[in-house]
Coordinates of C-alpha atoms (C1' of nucleotides) in Angstrom, one line a residue:
Chain B
M1 CA 0.1 0.1 0.0
P2 CA 1.9 3.1 -1.2
E3 CA 1.8 6.2 1.2
L4 CA 3.2 9.4 1.9
P5 CA 6.9 7.5 2.0
E6 CA 6.1 5.2 -1.1
A7 CA 5.1 8.4 -3.0
E8 CA 7.8 10.5 -2.1
V9 CA 10.6 7.2 -3.4
V10 CA 8.8 7.3 -6.7
R11 CA 8.7 11.1 -6.8
R12 CA 12.2 10.9 -6.7
G13 CA 13.3 8.2 -8.7
L14 CA 10.7 9.7 -11.6
D15 CA 12.7 13.3 -11.0
A16 CA 16.0 11.6 -11.6
W17 CA 15.0 9.3 -14.7
V18 CA 12.0 11.2 -16.7
R19 CA 12.5 14.9 -16.1
G20 CA 13.8 16.7 -19.2
R21 CA 12.4 13.7 -21.6
T22 CA 9.9 14.2 -24.0
V23 CA 6.6 11.7 -24.0
T24 CA 7.0 9.8 -27.8
G25 CA 3.7 7.7 -27.4
V26 CA 1.2 6.9 -25.1
E27 CA -1.4 3.9 -25.0
V28 CA -3.7 3.5 -22.9
L29 CA -4.7 -0.4 -21.9
D30 CA -7.3 0.2 -19.6
A31 CA -9.6 3.0 -19.9
R32 CA -10.3 2.8 -16.6
S33 CA -7.1 3.9 -15.4
V34 CA -7.6 7.5 -16.8
R35 CA -11.6 7.6 -16.1
R36 CA -11.3 11.0 -14.2
H37 CA -9.3 12.6 -16.9
D38 CA -11.9 14.6 -18.5
G39 CA -12.0 14.3 -22.0
G40 CA -11.7 10.4 -22.5
A41 CA -8.7 8.0 -23.1
A42 CA -7.9 9.1 -26.9
D43 CA -8.4 12.9 -25.4
F44 CA -5.8 11.9 -22.8
T45 CA -3.3 10.0 -25.1
S46 CA -3.7 12.5 -27.7
R47 CA -2.6 15.7 -25.1
L48 CA 0.2 13.7 -23.7
A49 CA 1.7 12.8 -26.8
G50 CA 4.9 15.6 -27.7
A51 CA 4.9 16.8 -24.3
R52 CA 8.0 17.6 -22.5
V53 CA 8.1 16.8 -18.8
T54 CA 9.7 19.4 -16.9
A55 CA 9.8 18.4 -13.5
V56 CA 8.0 16.1 -11.0
A57 CA 6.4 17.1 -7.6
R58 CA 4.0 15.6 -4.7
R59 CA 2.0 16.9 -2.6
G60 CA 0.5 14.4 0.0
K61 CA -0.1 10.9 -2.1
F62 CA -0.7 13.0 -5.4
M63 CA 2.1 13.4 -7.4
W64 CA 2.0 15.3 -10.9
M65 CA 4.9 16.1 -13.8
P66 CA 4.2 19.4 -15.0
I67 CA 4.6 19.2 -18.8
A68 CA 5.4 21.9 -22.1
R69 CA 3.2 20.7 -24.8
P70 CA 4.6 21.9 -28.3
G71 CA 4.6 24.9 -28.6
E72 CA 4.8 26.1 -25.3
T73 CA 7.7 27.4 -23.2
M74 CA 6.3 27.1 -19.5
P75 CA 3.9 24.2 -18.6
S76 CA 0.2 24.8 -18.7
S77 CA -0.8 21.7 -17.7
A78 CA 0.2 18.4 -15.6
L79 CA 0.1 14.4 -15.9
V80 CA -1.5 13.7 -12.4
A81 CA -0.5 10.2 -11.0
H82 CA -2.5 8.8 -8.4
L83 CA -1.5 5.0 -7.3
G84 CA -4.2 4.6 -5.0
M85 CA -3.8 1.1 -3.5
S86 CA -1.8 -0.9 -5.9
G87 CA -0.2 1.4 -8.3
Q88 CA 3.0 1.7 -9.7
L89 CA 4.8 3.5 -12.3
L90 CA 7.9 1.5 -13.6
L91 CA 10.8 3.1 -15.6
Q92 CA 11.0 -0.2 -17.7
D93 CA 12.8 -1.3 -21.8
H94 CA 10.5 -1.7 -24.2
E95 CA 11.7 -5.0 -24.7
L96 CA 10.6 -6.0 -21.0
P97 CA 7.5 -8.0 -21.6
D98 CA 4.6 -6.0 -20.0
P99 CA 3.8 -6.7 -16.6
R100 CA 1.1 -8.4 -15.1
H101 CA -2.1 -5.1 -14.5
L102 CA -0.2 -3.1 -17.5
R103 CA -3.2 0.1 -17.6
V104 CA -0.9 2.5 -19.5
R105 CA 2.2 2.6 -21.7
I106 CA 4.1 6.3 -21.9
G107 CA 7.3 6.3 -24.4
L108 CA 10.0 8.4 -23.8
S109 CA 12.4 10.0 -26.0
E110 CA 16.1 8.5 -26.4
A111 CA 18.8 9.0 -23.1
A112 CA 21.6 7.8 -22.5
G113 CA 21.7 4.5 -20.2
M114 CA 17.8 5.1 -19.6
P115 CA 14.9 2.8 -20.1
A116 CA 12.2 4.5 -22.8
E117 CA 9.1 3.4 -21.0
L118 CA 7.0 5.0 -18.1
R119 CA 4.6 2.4 -17.4
F120 CA 1.8 2.3 -15.2
V121 CA 0.8 -0.8 -13.5
D122 CA -2.3 -1.2 -11.0
Q123 CA -3.7 -4.0 -9.9
R124 CA -6.7 -2.4 -7.9
I125 CA -7.8 0.8 -10.5
F126 CA -8.1 2.9 -7.2
G127 CA -5.2 5.3 -9.0
G128 CA -5.3 6.8 -11.9
L129 CA -3.7 9.1 -14.4
R130 CA -5.0 12.6 -16.0
L131 CA -4.0 15.7 -17.3
D132 CA -5.2 18.7 -15.7
P133 CA -4.2 22.0 -16.0
L134 CA -2.2 24.0 -13.8
I135 CA -3.3 26.8 -11.4
S136 CA -2.4 29.2 -8.5
T137 CA -1.7 27.6 -4.9
G138 CA -2.9 30.4 -3.8
D139 CA -0.8 31.2 -1.1
G140 CA 2.4 31.9 -3.0
L141 CA 4.4 29.0 -2.0
P142 CA 6.0 26.2 -4.0
G143 CA 3.2 23.6 -4.9
G144 CA 4.3 20.7 -3.2
F145 CA 7.9 18.4 -2.5
G146 CA 9.6 18.7 -6.4
A147 CA 7.8 21.9 -7.2
E148 CA 9.4 25.3 -8.3
D149 CA 6.7 27.3 -9.0
P150 CA 3.6 28.5 -6.7
L151 CA 1.3 26.2 -8.9
I152 CA -0.7 23.3 -8.7
P153 CA -2.8 20.7 -11.4
V154 CA -6.8 21.6 -10.5
S155 CA -7.4 18.1 -9.1
A156 CA -5.1 18.1 -6.2
H157 CA -6.1 21.9 -5.6
H158 CA -8.5 20.9 -2.8
I159 CA -5.6 18.8 -1.2
A160 CA -3.7 20.3 2.2
R161 CA -0.3 20.4 2.9
D162 CA 1.7 17.9 3.2
V163 CA 2.7 16.1 6.6
L164 CA 6.4 17.1 5.7
D165 CA 5.8 20.6 4.2
P166 CA 7.7 22.6 6.4
V167 CA 4.8 24.7 7.0
W168 CA 3.3 22.6 9.9
T169 CA 3.8 24.8 13.3
P170 CA 2.5 22.7 16.2
R171 CA 0.2 26.4 16.6
G172 CA -1.1 25.7 13.1
F173 CA -1.7 22.0 13.0
H174 CA -3.5 22.7 16.6
R175 CA -5.7 25.3 14.7
A176 CA -6.6 22.6 11.7
V177 CA -7.0 19.8 14.1
T178 CA -9.4 21.4 16.5
Q179 CA -11.3 23.9 14.4
S180 CA -13.3 23.1 10.7
A181 CA -13.3 25.7 8.1
G182 CA -15.4 28.9 10.3
G183 CA -13.5 28.5 13.4
R184 CA -16.1 26.4 14.8
P185 CA -14.9 23.3 16.9
R186 CA -14.0 20.3 14.9
M187 CA -16.6 17.4 16.2
T188 CA -15.1 14.4 14.7
G189 CA -13.1 12.1 15.9
I190 CA -9.0 12.9 15.6
K191 CA -8.5 9.5 13.2
R192 CA -11.0 10.9 10.5
A193 CA -9.2 14.8 11.2
I194 CA -6.1 13.3 10.2
L195 CA -7.3 11.0 7.3
D196 CA -8.9 14.2 5.7
Q197 CA -6.7 15.0 2.8
G198 CA -8.0 18.8 2.6
L199 CA -7.0 19.3 6.4
I200 CA -3.6 17.5 6.5
S201 CA -2.1 15.4 3.9
G202 CA -0.1 12.3 2.7
V203 CA -1.9 10.6 6.1
G204 CA -3.3 6.9 5.5
N205 CA -4.8 4.3 7.7
I206 CA -1.7 2.5 8.9
Y207 CA 0.3 6.2 9.6
A208 CA -2.6 7.4 11.3
D209 CA -2.9 4.4 13.7
E210 CA 0.9 4.2 14.3
A211 CA 0.8 8.0 15.3
L212 CA -2.3 7.8 17.4
W213 CA -0.1 5.0 19.2
H214 CA 2.5 7.2 19.7
A215 CA 0.6 9.8 20.8
R216 CA -1.1 7.9 22.8
L217 CA -4.6 8.9 21.9
H218 CA -7.9 7.3 21.3
Y219 CA -8.9 7.4 17.5
E220 CA -12.7 8.4 18.4
K221 CA -11.4 11.5 20.2
P222 CA -13.4 14.6 19.4
A223 CA -10.6 16.7 17.1
H224 CA -11.8 19.6 19.2
T225 CA -10.9 18.2 22.5
L226 CA -7.1 17.9 21.7
R227 CA -4.9 20.5 23.9
P228 CA -2.2 22.0 22.2
K229 CA 0.2 19.9 24.0
Q230 CA -1.7 17.0 22.8
S231 CA -1.7 17.9 18.9
E232 CA 1.9 19.1 19.3
D233 CA 2.7 15.4 20.2
L234 CA 0.6 13.8 17.4
L235 CA 2.3 16.0 15.0
E236 CA 5.8 15.1 16.0
A237 CA 4.4 11.8 16.1
L238 CA 3.4 11.8 12.5
I239 CA 6.1 12.9 10.8
E240 CA 8.2 10.6 12.9
V241 CA 6.8 7.6 11.4
M242 CA 6.8 9.3 8.1
E243 CA 9.9 10.1 8.0
R244 CA 11.7 6.9 9.3
S245 CA 9.8 4.8 6.8
L246 CA 11.1 7.1 4.4
E247 CA 14.6 6.4 5.2
E248 CA 14.0 2.7 5.3
G249 CA 11.9 2.4 2.4
G250 CA 14.4 4.9 0.2
T251 CA 16.9 2.7 0.4
S252 CA 15.7 -0.4 -2.2
F253 CA 15.2 0.9 -5.2
D254 CA 17.2 0.7 -8.3
S255 CA 17.2 2.9 -11.2
L256 CA 15.7 0.9 -13.7
Y257 CA 12.8 0.2 -11.2
V258 CA 11.4 3.5 -10.0
N259 CA 9.4 1.3 -7.6
V260 CA 6.9 0.9 -5.3
N261 CA 5.6 -2.0 -4.0
G262 CA 4.4 -1.4 -0.1
E263 CA 6.9 -3.6 1.1
S264 CA 9.6 -1.5 2.6
G265 CA 11.2 -2.5 5.4
Y266 CA 9.3 -0.3 8.0
F267 CA 6.1 -2.4 7.6
S268 CA 7.6 -5.3 8.9
R269 CA 9.9 -3.8 11.4
S270 CA 8.9 -1.2 13.1
L271 CA 5.0 -0.9 13.3
Q272 CA 3.8 -0.5 16.8
A273 CA -0.4 -0.9 16.5
Y274 CA -1.5 -1.2 12.7
G275 CA -2.0 -5.2 12.0
R276 CA -0.7 -6.0 15.1
A277 CA -4.3 -7.3 16.5
G278 CA -3.6 -10.2 19.6
Q279 CA 0.1 -9.1 20.1
A280 CA 1.6 -7.4 23.3
C281 CA 1.8 -3.3 23.0
G282 CA 5.4 -2.8 22.9
R283 CA 4.9 0.1 25.4
C284 CA 2.9 -1.9 28.4
G285 CA 2.5 -5.4 27.4
R286 CA -1.2 -5.2 27.1
L287 CA -2.6 -7.0 23.9
I288 CA -3.2 -4.9 20.7
V289 CA -7.0 -4.6 19.6
R290 CA -8.8 -3.8 15.8
E291 CA -11.8 -2.7 16.0
P292 CA -14.4 -1.7 12.7
F293 CA -13.6 1.7 12.0
M294 CA -15.0 3.9 8.7
G295 CA -16.1 0.2 7.2
R296 CA -12.4 -0.4 7.7
S297 CA -9.9 -1.3 11.1
S298 CA -8.7 0.7 13.5
Y299 CA -5.4 -1.1 15.8
R300 CA -4.6 0.6 19.5
C301 CA -3.5 -0.2 22.9
P302 CA -6.3 -0.5 25.2
H303 CA -4.3 0.7 27.7
C304 CA -2.1 3.6 26.3
Q305 CA -5.5 4.9 24.2
R306 CA -8.2 4.7 26.3
R307 CA -11.3 6.9 25.2
R308 CA -11.0 9.0 28.1
R309 CA -7.9 10.2 30.0
L310 CA -6.9 9.2 33.7
Q311 CA -7.9 11.9 35.7
R312 CA -4.9 12.9 37.9
S313 CA -5.3 12.7 41.1
H314 CA -4.1 15.2 43.4
S315 CA -4.4 13.6 46.7
Chain Y
dC1 C1' -21.6 22.9 5.6
dA2 C1' -19.7 18.4 8.1
dG3 C1' -20.1 14.1 8.6
dA4 C1' -21.6 9.3 7.1
dA5 C1' -21.6 5.8 3.9
dG6 C1' -21.5 3.4 -0.4
dA7 C1' -19.1 2.7 -4.7
dC8 C1' -15.1 1.5 -6.8
dC9 C1' -12.1 -2.5 -8.0
dT10 C1' -8.9 -7.4 -7.3
dG11 C1' -6.7 -11.0 -5.3
dC12 C1' -5.6 -13.1 -1.6
dC13 C1' -7.8 -16.0 2.2
dT14 C1' -11.0 -18.9 5.3
dG15 C1' -14.9 -21.5 5.6
dC16 C1' -17.9 -24.7 4.1
Chain C
dT1 C1' -12.3 -28.6 -5.8
dG2 C1' -15.3 -25.0 -6.5
dC3 C1' -17.4 -21.2 -4.6
dA4 C1' -19.5 -17.8 -1.4
dG5 C1' -18.0 -14.0 1.4
dG6 C1' -14.5 -11.4 4.2
dC7 C1' -11.0 -8.3 4.0
dA8 C1' -7.3 -4.5 2.3
dG9 C1' -8.2 0.9 1.3
dG10 C1' -7.8 6.3 -1.2
dT11 C1' -10.9 9.1 -3.2
dC12 C1' -15.3 10.8 -5.3
dT13 C1' -20.2 11.1 -5.0
dT14 C1' -24.6 11.1 -2.8
dC15 C1' -27.1 11.7 1.1
dT16 C1' -28.4 13.4 6.0

DNA sequence: CAGAAGACCTGCCTGC
DNA sequence: TGCAGGCAGGTCTTCT
């Protein structure tokens, strides 16, 4: 399952190998993978062919490549990619057999020692590609990691700043978590809040559970009840789990395989809560429990992450 | 408007 | 063996 750290590994790989190259041809093998592109597969193909990739940027799990179309000096649109649950962007030689679940093939201009094709592979088709106009971020800051200009694709404009974005401060995060748009108290549970990509982006189910475990918070704790220290701990935990995962997952990709395989070392070694139902909590030894949540699962320690904090006695 | 729920997908696993 | 059902889950749409 690609989450933010995996997406960043992919971004770095693409930045090194695809930036500056021109699209020589496009083949959409499964139209569902471009279903979010407004004009359909034929329009996607014709508009992408001949375009030059000028950068590779990312915000949360949205990735995009600004493209300059023939006659353009500056990119006005971008190839937007979301990996969904099972998406991969592979850089491979044309001679290599098509991988299982290959959905879109993008041919690239020749470059010394570099593979000729960018391949979008996606088993479950939750991910996809599309072409979108670039618009202003509105805040004057670069659109995301790898972006130099304050531009972002239309389809990612509603996505909040990334967990690893330096714009986050403890105070800003506290306000974002405890208050909704109009300054009203945010009544929903804290896990729903941090999974809301319009509040902070890049957090998925796994890292949400991990960060909540580190911060000793119950996932249903009403977001508006977080005290500044609690939201500060939570932000710190989010950044910590992302950065550690990035370190461990970022070591295992080679030049010909711009990879996301969902099996970074982090997943097997460092998870404290997610997927550990029935196993001992690393802090207190109580058994981690799995509970239904939002149609899926939440994992927590029933001792460290209680719904209500213990009342402190001053006697 | 905030929040909740369902839809979209395939492959793997379990139970009958 | 075969089949049904559960599970995984990010985002988009629809409903309250």
